[in-house]
mmCIF file of C-alpha atoms in Angstrom:
data_model
loop_
_atom_site.group_PDB
_atom_site.id
_atom_site.type_symbol
_atom_site.label_atom_id
_atom_site.label_comp_id
_atom_site.label_asym_id
_atom_site.label_seq_id
_atom_site.Cartn_x
_atom_site.Cartn_y
_atom_site.Cartn_z
ATOM 1 C CA GLN A 1 29.906 76.543 93.385
ATOM 2 C CA VAL A 2 26.760 75.973 91.339
ATOM 3 C CA GLN A 3 23.894 73.763 92.377
ATOM 4 C CA LEU A 4 21.490 72.555 89.725
ATOM 5 C CA VAL A 5 17.940 71.304 90.138
ATOM 6 C CA GLU A 6 16.029 69.788 87.225
ATOM 7 C CA SER A 7 12.266 69.548 86.909
ATOM 8 C CA GLY A 8 9.605 68.919 84.303
ATOM 9 C CA GLY A 9 10.046 65.244 83.602
ATOM 10 C CA GLY A 10 7.204 62.779 83.565
ATOM 11 C CA LEU A 11 5.318 60.095 81.704
ATOM 12 C CA VAL A 12 4.143 61.081 78.236
ATOM 13 C CA GLN A 13 2.822 59.302 75.183
ATOM 14 C CA THR A 14 4.717 58.958 71.945
ATOM 15 C CA GLY A 15 4.442 62.168 69.985
ATOM 16 C CA GLY A 16 3.953 64.301 73.063
ATOM 17 C CA SER A 17 6.027 67.194 74.321
ATOM 18 C CA LEU A 18 7.761 68.239 77.501
ATOM 19 C CA ARG A 19 9.734 71.197 78.726
ATOM 20 C CA LEU A 20 12.476 70.426 81.185
ATOM 21 C CA SER A 21 13.849 73.155 83.417
ATOM 22 C CA CYS A 22 17.094 73.413 85.309
ATOM 23 C CA GLU A 23 17.436 76.117 87.914
ATOM 24 C CA ALA A 24 20.876 77.084 89.141
ATOM 25 C CA SER A 25 21.832 78.583 92.439
ATOM 26 C CA GLY A 26 24.372 81.339 92.770
ATOM 27 C CA ARG A 27 24.888 84.674 91.088
ATOM 28 C CA THR A 28 27.323 83.563 88.406
ATOM 29 C CA PHE A 29 24.969 81.560 86.221
ATOM 30 C CA SER A 30 25.776 83.720 83.220
ATOM 31 C CA SER A 31 29.424 82.632 83.486
ATOM 32 C CA TYR A 32 28.526 79.045 82.646
ATOM 33 C CA ALA A 33 27.830 77.195 79.481
ATOM 34 C CA MET A 34 25.010 74.757 80.136
ATOM 35 C CA GLY A 35 24.349 71.308 78.810
ATOM 36 C CA TRP A 36 21.703 68.638 78.863
ATOM 37 C CA PHE A 37 22.612 64.965 78.928
ATOM 38 C CA ARG A 38 20.574 61.810 79.273
ATOM 39 C CA GLN A 39 21.106 58.292 80.482
ATOM 40 C CA ALA A 40 18.898 55.370 79.559
ATOM 41 C CA PRO A 41 18.889 52.155 81.590
ATOM 42 C CA GLY A 42 21.989 50.116 80.893
ATOM 43 C CA LYS A 43 23.542 52.812 78.729
ATOM 44 C CA GLU A 44 26.182 55.447 79.185
ATOM 45 C CA ARG A 45 25.291 59.061 79.768
ATOM 46 C CA GLU A 46 25.128 60.884 76.455
ATOM 47 C CA PHE A 47 25.173 64.463 75.267
ATOM 48 C CA VAL A 48 21.885 65.970 74.149
ATOM 49 C CA ALA A 49 22.283 69.737 73.845
ATOM 50 C CA ALA A 50 24.374 72.666 75.025
ATOM 51 C CA ILE A 51 24.113 76.436 75.089
ATOM 52 C CA SER A 52 26.734 79.108 75.588
ATOM 53 C CA TRP A 53 26.701 81.578 78.466
ATOM 54 C CA SER A 54 24.953 84.221 76.367
ATOM 55 C CA GLY A 55 22.611 81.870 74.560
ATOM 56 C CA GLY A 56 24.165 82.892 71.284
ATOM 57 C CA SER A 57 25.580 79.481 70.507
ATOM 58 C CA VAL A 58 23.791 76.132 70.711
ATOM 59 C CA ARG A 59 24.720 72.595 69.810
ATOM 60 C CA TYR A 60 22.700 69.399 69.539
ATOM 61 C CA ALA A 61 23.307 65.718 69.242
ATOM 62 C CA ASP A 62 22.403 64.488 65.763
ATOM 63 C CA SER A 63 19.762 62.195 67.219
ATOM 64 C CA VAL A 64 17.718 65.086 68.606
ATOM 65 C CA LYS A 65 18.164 67.829 66.029
ATOM 66 C CA GLY A 66 14.860 69.285 64.946
ATOM 67 C CA ARG A 67 12.982 67.951 67.989
ATOM 68 C CA PHE A 68 14.881 69.403 70.949
ATOM 69 C CA THR A 69 15.424 73.089 71.687
ATOM 70 C CA ILE A 70 17.699 74.420 74.397
ATOM 71 C CA THR A 71 17.254 77.948 75.718
ATOM 72 C CA ARG A 72 18.259 79.876 78.796
ATOM 73 C CA ASP A 73 17.086 82.824 80.836
ATOM 74 C CA ASN A 74 20.000 84.301 82.741
ATOM 75 C CA ALA A 75 17.710 86.599 84.707
ATOM 76 C CA LYS A 76 16.008 83.505 86.117
ATOM 77 C CA ASN A 77 19.159 81.378 86.416
ATOM 78 C CA THR A 78 17.373 78.722 84.389
ATOM 79 C CA VAL A 79 18.071 76.631 81.320
ATOM 80 C CA TYR A 80 15.302 74.845 79.465
ATOM 81 C CA LEU A 81 15.027 71.879 77.154
ATOM 82 C CA ARG A 82 11.940 71.707 75.000
ATOM 83 C CA ILE A 83 11.322 68.219 73.654
ATOM 84 C CA ASN A 84 8.822 67.668 70.866
ATOM 85 C CA SER A 85 7.656 64.535 69.046
ATOM 86 C CA LEU A 86 8.788 62.305 71.883
ATOM 87 C CA LYS A 87 9.780 58.744 71.030
ATOM 88 C CA PRO A 88 10.132 55.701 73.288
ATOM 89 C CA GLU A 89 13.891 55.848 72.741
ATOM 90 C CA ASP A 90 13.920 59.254 74.445
ATOM 91 C CA THR A 91 13.132 57.497 77.717
ATOM 92 C CA ALA A 92 15.963 58.320 80.106
ATOM 93 C CA VAL A 93 17.009 60.329 83.102
ATOM 94 C CA TYR A 94 17.827 63.821 81.872
ATOM 95 C CA TYR A 95 20.582 65.758 83.575
ATOM 96 C CA CYS A 96 21.636 69.344 83.270
ATOM 97 C CA ALA A 97 25.254 70.308 83.676
ATOM 98 C CA ALA A 98 27.311 73.475 83.940
ATOM 99 C CA ARG A 99 30.738 74.281 82.558
ATOM 100 C CA PHE A 100 32.541 77.457 83.582
ATOM 101 C CA SER A 101 33.209 78.964 80.170
ATOM 102 C CA SER A 102 32.839 82.167 78.194
ATOM 103 C CA SER A 103 33.679 80.454 74.917
ATOM 104 C CA PRO A 104 31.088 80.030 72.160
ATOM 105 C CA LEU A 105 32.614 76.607 71.482
ATOM 106 C CA LEU A 106 30.424 74.067 73.223
ATOM 107 C CA ARG A 107 31.629 70.790 74.704
ATOM 108 C CA VAL A 108 29.873 67.447 74.475
ATOM 109 C CA GLY A 109 31.860 65.260 76.848
ATOM 110 C CA VAL A 110 30.514 64.233 80.231
ATOM 111 C CA GLY A 111 33.895 64.916 81.811
ATOM 112 C CA GLU A 112 34.017 68.447 80.453
ATOM 113 C CA TYR A 113 31.264 69.730 82.723
ATOM 114 C CA ASP A 114 31.929 70.801 86.277
ATOM 115 C CA HIS A 115 28.562 70.618 87.990
ATOM 116 C CA TRP A 116 25.599 68.281 87.652
ATOM 117 C CA GLY A 117 22.013 68.107 88.780
ATOM 118 C CA GLN A 118 20.283 65.026 90.180
ATOM 119 C CA GLY A 119 18.306 64.385 87.021
ATOM 120 C CA THR A 120 14.657 64.177 86.050
ATOM 121 C CA GLN A 121 13.021 61.056 84.630
ATOM 122 C CA VAL A 122 11.370 61.173 81.220
ATOM 123 C CA THR A 123 9.369 58.117 80.236
ATOM 124 C CA VAL A 124 7.728 57.838 76.840
ATOM 125 C CA SER A 125 5.061 55.211 76.407
ATOM 126 C CA SER A 126 4.427 53.620 73.039
#
């Protein structure tokens, strides 16, 4: 079982930056591919970024390429999401998720991840 706790959200102005963190419990963090998703009010949860267990493979949604960077530190059981050039449309609750996988092929579906955090709110003011 993996428990995930996100942090780092907040209220920022357009053009600002944030770094979200997701700390996982347990000693098998390196066995999991990790993903970030977001959900805006009235919208479905959508894929943002994913990273393989080793960090050697990453994948991004087209809408965030070039602005978002996902990384992980297996020694700290933590995955990060750096967000630059924030836009009002980035406003959402951001969730991290874990998928038990050693494959470099990264999944983007909500249903393909086994464990979820509670989310952290990101609000971008215009």
